[in-house]
N, CA and C of each residue as an Amber inpcrd file, in Angstrom:
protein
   360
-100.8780000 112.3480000 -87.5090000-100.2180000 113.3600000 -88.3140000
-100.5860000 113.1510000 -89.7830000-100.6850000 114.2510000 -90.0050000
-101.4130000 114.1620000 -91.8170000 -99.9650000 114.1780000 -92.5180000
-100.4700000 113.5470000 -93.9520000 -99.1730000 113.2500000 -94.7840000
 -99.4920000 113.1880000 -96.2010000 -98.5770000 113.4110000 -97.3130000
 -98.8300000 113.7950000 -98.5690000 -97.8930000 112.3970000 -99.2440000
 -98.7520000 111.4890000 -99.5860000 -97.6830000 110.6190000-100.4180000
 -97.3620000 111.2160000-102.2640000 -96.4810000 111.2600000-102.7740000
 -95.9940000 112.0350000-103.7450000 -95.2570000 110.8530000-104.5160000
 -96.3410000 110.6760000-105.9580000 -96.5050000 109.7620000-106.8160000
 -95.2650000 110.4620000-107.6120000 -94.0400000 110.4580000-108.3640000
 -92.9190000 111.0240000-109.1930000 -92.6890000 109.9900000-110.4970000
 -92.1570000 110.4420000-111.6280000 -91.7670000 109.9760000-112.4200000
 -90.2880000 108.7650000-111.7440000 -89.5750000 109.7620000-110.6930000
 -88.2470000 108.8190000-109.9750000 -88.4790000 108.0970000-109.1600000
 -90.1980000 108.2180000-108.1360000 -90.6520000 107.4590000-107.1860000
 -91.4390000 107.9500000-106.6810000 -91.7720000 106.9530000-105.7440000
 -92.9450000 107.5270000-104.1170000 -91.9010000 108.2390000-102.8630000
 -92.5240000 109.5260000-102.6440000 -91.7320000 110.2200000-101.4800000
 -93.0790000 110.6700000-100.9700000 -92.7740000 110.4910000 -99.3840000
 -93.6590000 110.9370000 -98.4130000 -93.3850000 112.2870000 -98.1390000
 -94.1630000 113.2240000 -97.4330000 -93.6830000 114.7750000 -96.5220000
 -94.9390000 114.8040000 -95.5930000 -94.5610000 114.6820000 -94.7480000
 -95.3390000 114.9650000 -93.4890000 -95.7030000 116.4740000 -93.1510000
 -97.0230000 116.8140000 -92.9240000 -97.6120000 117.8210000 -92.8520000
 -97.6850000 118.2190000 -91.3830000 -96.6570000 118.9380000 -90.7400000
 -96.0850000 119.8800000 -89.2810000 -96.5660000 120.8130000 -89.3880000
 -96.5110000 121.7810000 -90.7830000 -96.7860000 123.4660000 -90.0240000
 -98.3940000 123.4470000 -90.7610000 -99.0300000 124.2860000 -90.2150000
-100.3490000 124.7820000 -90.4330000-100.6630000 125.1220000 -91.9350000
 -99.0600000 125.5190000 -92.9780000 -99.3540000 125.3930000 -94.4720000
 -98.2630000 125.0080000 -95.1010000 -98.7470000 124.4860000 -96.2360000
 -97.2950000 124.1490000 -96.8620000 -97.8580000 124.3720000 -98.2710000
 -96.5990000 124.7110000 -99.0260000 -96.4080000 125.1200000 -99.7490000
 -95.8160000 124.2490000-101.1860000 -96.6080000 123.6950000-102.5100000
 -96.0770000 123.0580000-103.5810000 -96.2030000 123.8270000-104.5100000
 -94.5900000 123.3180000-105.2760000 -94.1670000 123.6590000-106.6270000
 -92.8630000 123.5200000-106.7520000 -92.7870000 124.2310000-107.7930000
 -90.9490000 123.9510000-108.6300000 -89.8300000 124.7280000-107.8580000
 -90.3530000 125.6470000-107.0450000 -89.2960000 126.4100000-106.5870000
 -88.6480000 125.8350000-105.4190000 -87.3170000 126.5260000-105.4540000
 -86.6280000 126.0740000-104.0220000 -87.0640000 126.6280000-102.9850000
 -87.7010000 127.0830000-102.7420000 -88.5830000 128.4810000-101.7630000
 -90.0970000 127.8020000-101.0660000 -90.6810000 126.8030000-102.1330000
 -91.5370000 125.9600000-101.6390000 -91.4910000 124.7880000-100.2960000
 -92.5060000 124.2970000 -99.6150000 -92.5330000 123.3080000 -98.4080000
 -91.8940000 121.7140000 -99.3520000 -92.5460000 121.5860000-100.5090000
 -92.7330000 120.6020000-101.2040000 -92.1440000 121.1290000-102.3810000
 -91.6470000 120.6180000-102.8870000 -90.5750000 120.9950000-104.2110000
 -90.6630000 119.5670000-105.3820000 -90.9860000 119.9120000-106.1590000
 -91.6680000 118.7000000-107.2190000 -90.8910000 119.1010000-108.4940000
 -89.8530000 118.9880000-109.1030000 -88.8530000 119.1950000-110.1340000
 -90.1910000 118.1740000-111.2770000 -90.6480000 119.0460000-111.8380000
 -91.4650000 118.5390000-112.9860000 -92.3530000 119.7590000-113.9140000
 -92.1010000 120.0580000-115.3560000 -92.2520000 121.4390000-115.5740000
 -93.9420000 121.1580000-116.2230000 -94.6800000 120.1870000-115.7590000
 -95.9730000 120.4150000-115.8950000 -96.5650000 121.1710000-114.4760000
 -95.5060000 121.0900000-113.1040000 -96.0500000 122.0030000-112.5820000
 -95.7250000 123.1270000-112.3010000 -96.5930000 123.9160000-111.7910000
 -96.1480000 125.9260000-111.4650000 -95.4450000 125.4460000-110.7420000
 -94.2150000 127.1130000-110.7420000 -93.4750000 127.2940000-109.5660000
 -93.8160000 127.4900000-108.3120000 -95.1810000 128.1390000-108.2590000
 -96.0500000 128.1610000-106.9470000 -97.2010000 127.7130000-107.1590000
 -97.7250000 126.7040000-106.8550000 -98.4530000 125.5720000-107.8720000
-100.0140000 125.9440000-106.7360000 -99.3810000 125.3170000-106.1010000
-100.7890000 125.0290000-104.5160000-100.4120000 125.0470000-103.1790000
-101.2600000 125.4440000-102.4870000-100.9330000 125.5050000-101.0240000
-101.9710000 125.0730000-100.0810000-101.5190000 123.6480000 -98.8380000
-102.1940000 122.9780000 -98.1070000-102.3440000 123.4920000 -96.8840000
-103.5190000 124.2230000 -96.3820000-103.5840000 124.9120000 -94.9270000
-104.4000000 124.2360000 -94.0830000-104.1330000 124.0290000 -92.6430000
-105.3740000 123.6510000 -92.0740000-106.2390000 124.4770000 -91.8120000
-107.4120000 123.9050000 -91.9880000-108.6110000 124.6780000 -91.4400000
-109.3180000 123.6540000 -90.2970000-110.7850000 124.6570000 -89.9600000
-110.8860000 124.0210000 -88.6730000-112.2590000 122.7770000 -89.1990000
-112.1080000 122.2580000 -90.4950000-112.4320000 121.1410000 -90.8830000
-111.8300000 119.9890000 -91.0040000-110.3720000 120.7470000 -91.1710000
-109.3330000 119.4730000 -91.6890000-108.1110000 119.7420000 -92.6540000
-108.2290000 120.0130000 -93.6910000-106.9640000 120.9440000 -94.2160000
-107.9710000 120.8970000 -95.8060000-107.1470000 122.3730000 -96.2690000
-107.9940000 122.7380000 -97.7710000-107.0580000 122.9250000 -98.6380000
-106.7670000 122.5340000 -99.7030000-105.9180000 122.5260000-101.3140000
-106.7230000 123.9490000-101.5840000-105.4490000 124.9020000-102.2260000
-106.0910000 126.3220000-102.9300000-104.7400000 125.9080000-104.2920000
-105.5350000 126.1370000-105.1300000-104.7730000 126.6380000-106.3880000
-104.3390000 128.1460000-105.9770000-102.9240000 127.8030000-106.7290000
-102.5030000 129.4250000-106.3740000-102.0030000 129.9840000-108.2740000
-103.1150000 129.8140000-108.4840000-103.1640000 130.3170000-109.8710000
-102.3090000 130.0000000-110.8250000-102.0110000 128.6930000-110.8450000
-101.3940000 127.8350000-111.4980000-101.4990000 127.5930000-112.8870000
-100.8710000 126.6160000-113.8290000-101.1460000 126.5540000-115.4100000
-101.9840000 125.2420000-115.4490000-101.6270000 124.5490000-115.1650000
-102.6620000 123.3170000-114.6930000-103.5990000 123.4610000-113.9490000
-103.5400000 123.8610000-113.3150000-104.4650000 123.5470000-111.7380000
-104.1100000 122.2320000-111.3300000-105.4120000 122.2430000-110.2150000
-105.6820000 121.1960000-109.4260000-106.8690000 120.1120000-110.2060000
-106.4940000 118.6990000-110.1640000-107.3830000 117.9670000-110.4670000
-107.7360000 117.4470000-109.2260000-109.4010000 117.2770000-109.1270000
-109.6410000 116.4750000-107.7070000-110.9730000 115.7140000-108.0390000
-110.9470000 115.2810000-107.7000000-111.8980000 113.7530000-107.7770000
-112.1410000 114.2150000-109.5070000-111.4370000 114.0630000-110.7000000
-111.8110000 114.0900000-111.7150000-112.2740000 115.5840000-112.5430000
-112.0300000 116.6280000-111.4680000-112.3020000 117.8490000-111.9890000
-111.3640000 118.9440000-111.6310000-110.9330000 120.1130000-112.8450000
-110.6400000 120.6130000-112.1840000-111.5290000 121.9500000-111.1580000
-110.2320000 121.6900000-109.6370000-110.7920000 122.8230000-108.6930000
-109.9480000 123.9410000-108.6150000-110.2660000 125.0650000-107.5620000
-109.8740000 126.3220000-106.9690000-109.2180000 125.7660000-106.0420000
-110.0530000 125.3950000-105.0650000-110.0370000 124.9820000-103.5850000
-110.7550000 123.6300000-103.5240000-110.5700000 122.6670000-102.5250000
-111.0650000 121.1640000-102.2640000-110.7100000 121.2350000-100.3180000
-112.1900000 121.0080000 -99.6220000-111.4600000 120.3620000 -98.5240000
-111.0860000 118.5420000 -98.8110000-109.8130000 118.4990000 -98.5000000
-109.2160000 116.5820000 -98.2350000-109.4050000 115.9820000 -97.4760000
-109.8260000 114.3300000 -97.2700000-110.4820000 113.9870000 -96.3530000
-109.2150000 112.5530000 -96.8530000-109.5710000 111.8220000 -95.5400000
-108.0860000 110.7250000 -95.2680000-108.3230000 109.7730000 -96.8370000
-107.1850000 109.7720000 -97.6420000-107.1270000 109.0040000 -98.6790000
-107.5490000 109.8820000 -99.9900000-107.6800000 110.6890000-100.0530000
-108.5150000 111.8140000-101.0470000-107.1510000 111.5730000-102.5790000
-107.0430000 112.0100000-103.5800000-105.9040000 111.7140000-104.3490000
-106.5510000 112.8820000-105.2830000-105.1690000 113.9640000-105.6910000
-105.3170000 115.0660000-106.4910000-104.1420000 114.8490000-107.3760000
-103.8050000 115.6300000-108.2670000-103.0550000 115.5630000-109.3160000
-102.5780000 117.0810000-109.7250000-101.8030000 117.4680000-109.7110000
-100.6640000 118.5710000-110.0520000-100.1370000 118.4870000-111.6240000
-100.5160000 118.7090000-112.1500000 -99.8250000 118.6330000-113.9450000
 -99.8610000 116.9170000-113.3770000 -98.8090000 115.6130000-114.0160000
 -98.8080000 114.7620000-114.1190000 -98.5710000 114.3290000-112.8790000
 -98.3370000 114.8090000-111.8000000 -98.0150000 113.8300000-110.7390000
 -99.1420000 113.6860000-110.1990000 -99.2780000 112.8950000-108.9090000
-100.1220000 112.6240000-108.3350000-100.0470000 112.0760000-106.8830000
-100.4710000 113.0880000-105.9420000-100.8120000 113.2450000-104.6670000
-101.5520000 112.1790000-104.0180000-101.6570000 111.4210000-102.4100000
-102.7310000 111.0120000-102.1440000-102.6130000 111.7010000-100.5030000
-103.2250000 111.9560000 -99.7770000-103.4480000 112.9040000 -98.5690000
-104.0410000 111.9400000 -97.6610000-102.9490000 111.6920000 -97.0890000
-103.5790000 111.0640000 -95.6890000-103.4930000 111.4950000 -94.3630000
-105.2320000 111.4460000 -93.7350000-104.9550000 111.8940000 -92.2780000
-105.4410000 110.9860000 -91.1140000-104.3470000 110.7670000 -90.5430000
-104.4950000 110.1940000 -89.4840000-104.5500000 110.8470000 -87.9230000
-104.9000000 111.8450000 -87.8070000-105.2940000 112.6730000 -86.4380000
-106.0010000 111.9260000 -85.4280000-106.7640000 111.4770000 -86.0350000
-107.9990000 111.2060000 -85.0250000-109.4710000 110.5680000 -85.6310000
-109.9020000 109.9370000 -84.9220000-111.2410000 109.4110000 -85.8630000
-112.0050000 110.4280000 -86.5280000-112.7950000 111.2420000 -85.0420000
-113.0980000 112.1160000 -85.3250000-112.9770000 113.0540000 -86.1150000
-111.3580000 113.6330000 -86.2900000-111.1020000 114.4920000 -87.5500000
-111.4890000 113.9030000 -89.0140000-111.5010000 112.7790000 -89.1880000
-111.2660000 112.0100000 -90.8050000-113.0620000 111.7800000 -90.7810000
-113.9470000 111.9520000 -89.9450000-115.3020000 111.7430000 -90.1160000
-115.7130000 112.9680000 -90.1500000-115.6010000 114.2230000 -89.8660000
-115.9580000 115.5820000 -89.7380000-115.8130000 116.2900000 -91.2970000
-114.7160000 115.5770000 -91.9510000-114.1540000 116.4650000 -93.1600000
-115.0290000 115.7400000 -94.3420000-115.2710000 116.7520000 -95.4510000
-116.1400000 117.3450000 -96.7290000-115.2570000 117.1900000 -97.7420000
-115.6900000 116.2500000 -98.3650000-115.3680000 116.0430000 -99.7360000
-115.5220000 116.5720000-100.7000000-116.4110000 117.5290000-100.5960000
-116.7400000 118.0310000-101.8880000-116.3430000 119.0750000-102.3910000
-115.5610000 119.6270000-103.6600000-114.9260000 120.8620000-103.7190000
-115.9490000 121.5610000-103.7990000-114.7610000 122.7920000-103.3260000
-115.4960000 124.3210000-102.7520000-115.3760000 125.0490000-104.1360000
-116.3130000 125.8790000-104.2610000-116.1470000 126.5730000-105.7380000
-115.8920000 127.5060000-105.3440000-115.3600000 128.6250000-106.2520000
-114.1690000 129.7380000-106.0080000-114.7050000 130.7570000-105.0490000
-116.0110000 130.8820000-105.4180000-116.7180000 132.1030000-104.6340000
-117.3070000 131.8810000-103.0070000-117.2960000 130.3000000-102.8250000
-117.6440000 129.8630000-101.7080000-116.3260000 129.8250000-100.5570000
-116.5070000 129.8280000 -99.5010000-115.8500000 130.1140000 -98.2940000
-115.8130000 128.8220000 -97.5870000-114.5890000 128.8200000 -95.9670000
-115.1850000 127.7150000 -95.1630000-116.2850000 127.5980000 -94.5860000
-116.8720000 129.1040000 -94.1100000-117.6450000 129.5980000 -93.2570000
-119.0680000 128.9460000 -94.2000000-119.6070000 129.1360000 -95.7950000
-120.5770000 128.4030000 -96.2620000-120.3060000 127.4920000 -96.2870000
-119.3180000 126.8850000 -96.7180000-119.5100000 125.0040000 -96.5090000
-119.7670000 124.5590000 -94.8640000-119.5880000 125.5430000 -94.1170000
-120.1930000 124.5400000 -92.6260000-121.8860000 124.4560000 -92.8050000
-122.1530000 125.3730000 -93.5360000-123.5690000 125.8120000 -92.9630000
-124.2600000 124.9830000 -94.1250000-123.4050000 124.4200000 -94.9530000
-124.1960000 123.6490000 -96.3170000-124.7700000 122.4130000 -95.3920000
């Protein structure tokens, strides 16, 4: 089961990743709810795909930082670590071998799809 460890100014909190997307930011309406006003109210959203699961900025004031840049979209691969305004994410998946060797590190740029990153 994949899982989001969640670096806070008050602590480390885990959320385990069950439904197919989840949803971060400030609102009460979100999967993940992060009380911190460096991030959006609808900040980012984690979906699986049939690589592994993909981070989309959802047009946020920060964005997404991922491996040192900011992205749009990133597929996450087991241990990957992103950053939301000041906090900081690390994404772990433990599915299966197979799943954590299949998945792409490299962010996707805005105009690119899943469908081109298979074929890259």
């Amino acid at each position: 089961m994949a899982k989001l460890i969640i670096h806070e100014n008050a602590g480390v909190r885990e959320f385990e990743i069950v439904d197919e997307e989840v949803r971060i930011g400030r609102e009460l309406d979100n999967n993940v709810r992060i009380a911190d006003p460096c991030v959006s109210r609808h900040h980012a959203i984690i979906r699986r795909a049939e690589k592994g699961y993909l981070i989309q900025d959802l047009e946020s004031v920060n964005g997404i930082i991922y491996k040192e840049e900011k992205v749009k979209e990133a597929l996450l691969s087991d241990g990957d670590q992103f950053s939301l305004g000041q906090i900081k994410i690390i994404f772990q998946s433990h599915d299966s071998k197979e799943d954590t060797n299949t998945h792409s590190t490299k962010p996707v740029q805005r105009d690119q799809t899943l469908a081109q990153e298979a074929t890259q």
